[in-house]
Amino acid sequence: MQETGNIKLGISIGDLNGIGCEVVLKTFEDSRMLDFCTPVIFASNKTISHQKSELGLEINYNGINEASKAIDGKINVVNVWKETPVINFGEPTPESGKYAIQSLKAAVAALKNNEIDVLVTAPINKNNIQAEDFKFPGHTDYLAQELEGESLMFMVTDGLRIGLLTDHVAVKDVASNITPQLIRSKITTISNSLKMDFGIRKPKIALLGINPHSGDNGVIGKEDDEVLKPVIKEMSEKGHFVFGPYSADSFFGSDNYKNFDAILAAYHDQGLIPFKTLSFGKGVNFTAGLNKVRTSPDHGTAYEIAGKGVADNSSFKEAVFMALHIFKNRQEYKELTGNPLKKHKLKRQA
């Protein structure tokens, strides 16, 4: 764990045929980024050399065999594989999926072993990552298994934070997946994250309705009245500042979202469509609720522009800064909420 020197920022490289390598290398092509963190990329020297050559990027790096050997002030590349993968920009292949998972697994192992402090993941393809030893719909589900805590997909940018009750769930299954237990868990997770990760002492949280117009008093559906409202009332009585359910169609257009520290959407598109519209390409996907910090850009592999050198690295850079910001906030929160008796004793001894 980081005690002296820069925060060690691990990076899983994502799908090699997408824009992952490009946005990573473009971010650290700016040497000033090394003042903020020590990047540790999980891939291989040959892969990074090939990518930077194909993309025409000027960047130097330090090849290492394990993350613990990372050097401050340099871009470090951990050699996860020795062979040279075939790169076919723009094509999702079984091979590119295999190496994306190798990179992710190595990065998560280093994170668990405290060889890196935070993790930023480049985009993967949810289809070609599927294998006998990897049957997850995405990063969030895998990280939820590997790390401690209750995971929450939390989309964040300046002035807007949207969490999801259900994430990679088919629309037809959304209502049946939303239970009182799930709502309680997500409200607690998002509230704790706002306090610990964003320094908000008394967070205000809005819940969006499951059905159009939050069910219109049962005319369009009963889930809002029978499932959401009782839990909101219960959590409010326990001291959480939770409000809703709000009709999703007018919530963002009326700027009501600006009155809250976070919004909890019922399902994936209900939250991500307004988020990506309002975040202007600088949004970050943060996996809240876990014992380690993980962020990612809010875009996918973008095969249609892969290898052309035109990918915008703004969201990836924001993901880097967000990971560093949250890591520091957690350290500060830990200090502030530590044993007060121990602190008092230390002050007296000083």
Coordinates of C-alpha atoms in Angstrom, one line a residue, residues 110-302:
A110 CA -1.6 -7.1 -7.8
L111 CA -4.3 -4.9 -6.4
K112 CA -5.2 -7.6 -3.8
N113 CA -1.6 -8.0 -2.9
N114 CA -1.2 -4.2 -2.4
E115 CA 1.5 -4.0 -5.2
I116 CA -0.7 -1.3 -6.8
D117 CA -2.9 1.2 -4.9
V118 CA -5.8 1.7 -7.4
L119 CA -7.0 0.1 -10.7
V120 CA -8.1 1.8 -13.9
T121 CA -9.5 -0.6 -16.5
A122 CA -9.5 0.0 -20.3
P123 CA -12.6 -1.2 -22.2
I124 CA -13.3 -4.9 -22.8
N125 CA -15.8 -6.6 -25.1
K126 CA -18.4 -8.5 -23.1
N127 CA -18.7 -11.3 -25.7
N128 CA -15.1 -12.3 -26.5
I129 CA -14.0 -12.3 -22.8
Q130 CA -16.3 -15.3 -22.0
A131 CA -14.3 -18.4 -21.2
E132 CA -14.4 -21.5 -19.0
D133 CA -12.7 -19.6 -16.2
F134 CA -14.3 -16.2 -16.9
K135 CA -18.1 -16.1 -17.1
F136 CA -18.9 -12.5 -16.1
P137 CA -20.9 -9.9 -18.1
G138 CA -18.3 -7.3 -17.3
H139 CA -15.6 -5.8 -15.0
T140 CA -18.0 -4.9 -12.2
D141 CA -19.3 -8.5 -11.6
Y142 CA -15.7 -9.9 -11.7
L143 CA -14.4 -7.3 -9.2
A144 CA -17.4 -7.9 -6.9
Q145 CA -16.3 -11.5 -6.7
E146 CA -12.6 -10.8 -6.2
L147 CA -12.7 -7.9 -3.8
E148 CA -14.4 -7.3 -0.5
G149 CA -17.6 -5.3 -0.2
E150 CA -21.0 -4.7 -1.9
S151 CA -20.3 -3.4 -5.4
L152 CA -22.3 -0.6 -7.1
M153 CA -21.9 0.7 -10.6
F154 CA -21.5 4.5 -10.0
M155 CA -21.2 6.9 -12.9
V156 CA -19.5 10.1 -11.8
T157 CA -18.5 13.4 -13.2
D158 CA -18.5 17.0 -12.0
G159 CA -21.8 17.8 -10.4
L160 CA -23.5 14.5 -11.4
R161 CA -23.3 11.0 -9.8
I162 CA -25.7 8.2 -10.9
G163 CA -25.7 4.7 -9.3
L164 CA -27.7 1.7 -10.6
L165 CA -30.0 -0.6 -8.7
T166 CA -29.6 -3.1 -11.5
D167 CA -26.8 -2.9 -14.0
H168 CA -26.3 -5.6 -16.7
V169 CA -29.8 -7.1 -16.4
A170 CA -32.3 -7.5 -19.3
V171 CA -35.1 -5.0 -19.2
K172 CA -37.7 -7.7 -19.0
D173 CA -36.0 -8.9 -15.7
V174 CA -35.5 -5.5 -14.1
A175 CA -38.7 -5.3 -11.9
S176 CA -38.3 -8.9 -10.6
N177 CA -34.6 -8.2 -9.6
I178 CA -35.5 -5.1 -7.6
T179 CA -36.2 -6.3 -4.0
P180 CA -36.4 -4.4 -0.7
Q181 CA -33.1 -6.0 0.3
L182 CA -31.4 -4.9 -2.9
I183 CA -32.7 -1.3 -2.5
R184 CA -31.5 -1.1 1.2
S185 CA -28.1 -2.5 0.1
K186 CA -27.6 0.0 -2.7
I187 CA -28.8 3.0 -0.7
T188 CA -26.4 2.1 2.1
T189 CA -23.5 1.5 -0.4
I190 CA -24.1 4.8 -2.2
S191 CA -24.4 6.7 1.0
N192 CA -21.2 5.3 2.4
S193 CA -19.4 6.0 -0.8
L194 CA -20.5 9.6 -0.9
K195 CA -19.2 10.1 2.7
M196 CA -15.9 8.1 2.3
D197 CA -15.0 8.6 -1.4
F198 CA -16.4 12.1 -2.0
G199 CA -16.2 13.8 1.4
I200 CA -20.0 14.6 1.6
R201 CA -21.0 14.4 5.3
K202 CA -24.8 14.3 4.9
P203 CA -25.5 13.0 1.3
K204 CA -28.9 13.5 -0.3
I205 CA -30.0 10.7 -2.6
A206 CA -32.8 10.6 -5.1
L207 CA -34.4 7.4 -6.4
L208 CA -35.9 7.2 -9.9
G209 CA -39.1 5.3 -10.4
I210 CA -39.2 1.8 -12.0
N211 CA -42.2 2.4 -14.2
P212 CA -43.2 5.5 -16.3
H213 CA -44.4 8.3 -14.1
S214 CA -43.4 6.1 -11.1
G215 CA -46.4 3.9 -11.8
D216 CA -49.1 6.7 -11.6
N217 CA -50.4 5.4 -8.3
G218 CA -50.5 1.8 -9.6
V219 CA -52.1 2.5 -13.0
I220 CA -48.9 1.7 -14.9
G221 CA -47.4 -0.7 -12.4
K222 CA -47.4 -1.4 -8.7
E223 CA -43.6 -1.8 -8.1
D224 CA -43.0 1.8 -7.2
D225 CA -45.8 1.9 -4.6
E226 CA -45.3 -1.6 -3.2
V227 CA -41.5 -2.0 -3.3
L228 CA -39.7 1.4 -3.7
K229 CA -41.8 3.7 -1.5
P230 CA -41.8 1.5 1.7
V231 CA -38.0 1.1 1.6
I232 CA -37.5 4.9 1.0
K233 CA -39.7 5.6 4.0
E234 CA -37.8 3.0 6.1
M235 CA -34.4 4.2 5.2
S236 CA -35.4 7.8 5.8
E237 CA -36.6 6.9 9.3
K238 CA -33.1 5.4 9.9
G239 CA -31.5 8.7 9.1
H240 CA -30.7 8.5 5.4
F241 CA -31.6 11.5 3.3
V242 CA -33.4 9.5 0.6
F243 CA -36.2 10.9 -1.6
G244 CA -38.5 9.7 -4.4
P245 CA -39.4 7.9 -6.4
Y246 CA -39.1 10.5 -9.1
S247 CA -40.5 10.2 -12.6
A248 CA -37.4 9.6 -14.7
D249 CA -38.6 11.4 -17.9
S250 CA -38.7 14.9 -16.3
F251 CA -36.1 14.5 -13.5
F252 CA -33.1 15.5 -15.6
G253 CA -34.8 18.0 -18.0
S254 CA -36.1 20.0 -15.1
D255 CA -32.6 20.2 -13.5
N256 CA -34.0 18.5 -10.4
Y257 CA -30.9 16.3 -10.4
K258 CA -28.8 19.3 -9.3
N259 CA -30.6 19.2 -5.9
F260 CA -29.0 15.9 -4.9
D261 CA -25.6 14.5 -4.3
A262 CA -26.4 11.2 -6.1
I263 CA -29.2 9.6 -8.1
L264 CA -30.1 5.9 -7.9
A265 CA -31.5 4.7 -11.2
A266 CA -33.6 1.6 -11.5
Y267 CA -31.8 0.1 -14.5
H268 CA -28.9 0.6 -16.9
D269 CA -30.2 2.8 -19.6
Q270 CA -32.4 4.9 -17.3
G271 CA -29.2 6.1 -15.6
L272 CA -26.6 5.9 -18.4
I273 CA -28.5 7.7 -21.2
P274 CA -28.8 11.0 -19.2
F275 CA -25.4 10.5 -17.7
K276 CA -23.6 10.2 -21.0
T277 CA -25.6 13.0 -22.4
L278 CA -24.7 15.4 -19.6
S279 CA -21.1 14.4 -19.0
F280 CA -19.9 15.5 -22.4
G281 CA -17.5 12.6 -22.9
K282 CA -15.7 13.1 -19.5
G283 CA -17.7 10.6 -17.4
V284 CA -16.1 7.9 -15.2
N285 CA -17.4 4.5 -14.2
F286 CA -16.5 3.9 -10.6
T287 CA -17.1 0.6 -8.8
A288 CA -18.2 1.9 -5.4
G289 CA -18.6 -0.2 -2.3
L290 CA -15.5 -2.3 -2.6
N291 CA -12.4 -2.3 -0.4
K292 CA -10.2 -1.2 -3.4
V293 CA -10.6 1.7 -5.8
R294 CA -11.4 0.9 -9.5
T295 CA -12.5 3.3 -12.2
S296 CA -12.8 3.2 -16.0
P297 CA -13.7 5.5 -18.8
D298 CA -17.5 5.6 -19.6
H299 CA -17.0 4.3 -23.2
G300 CA -16.4 1.0 -24.8
T301 CA -13.9 -0.6 -27.2
A302 CA -14.9 1.7 -30.1

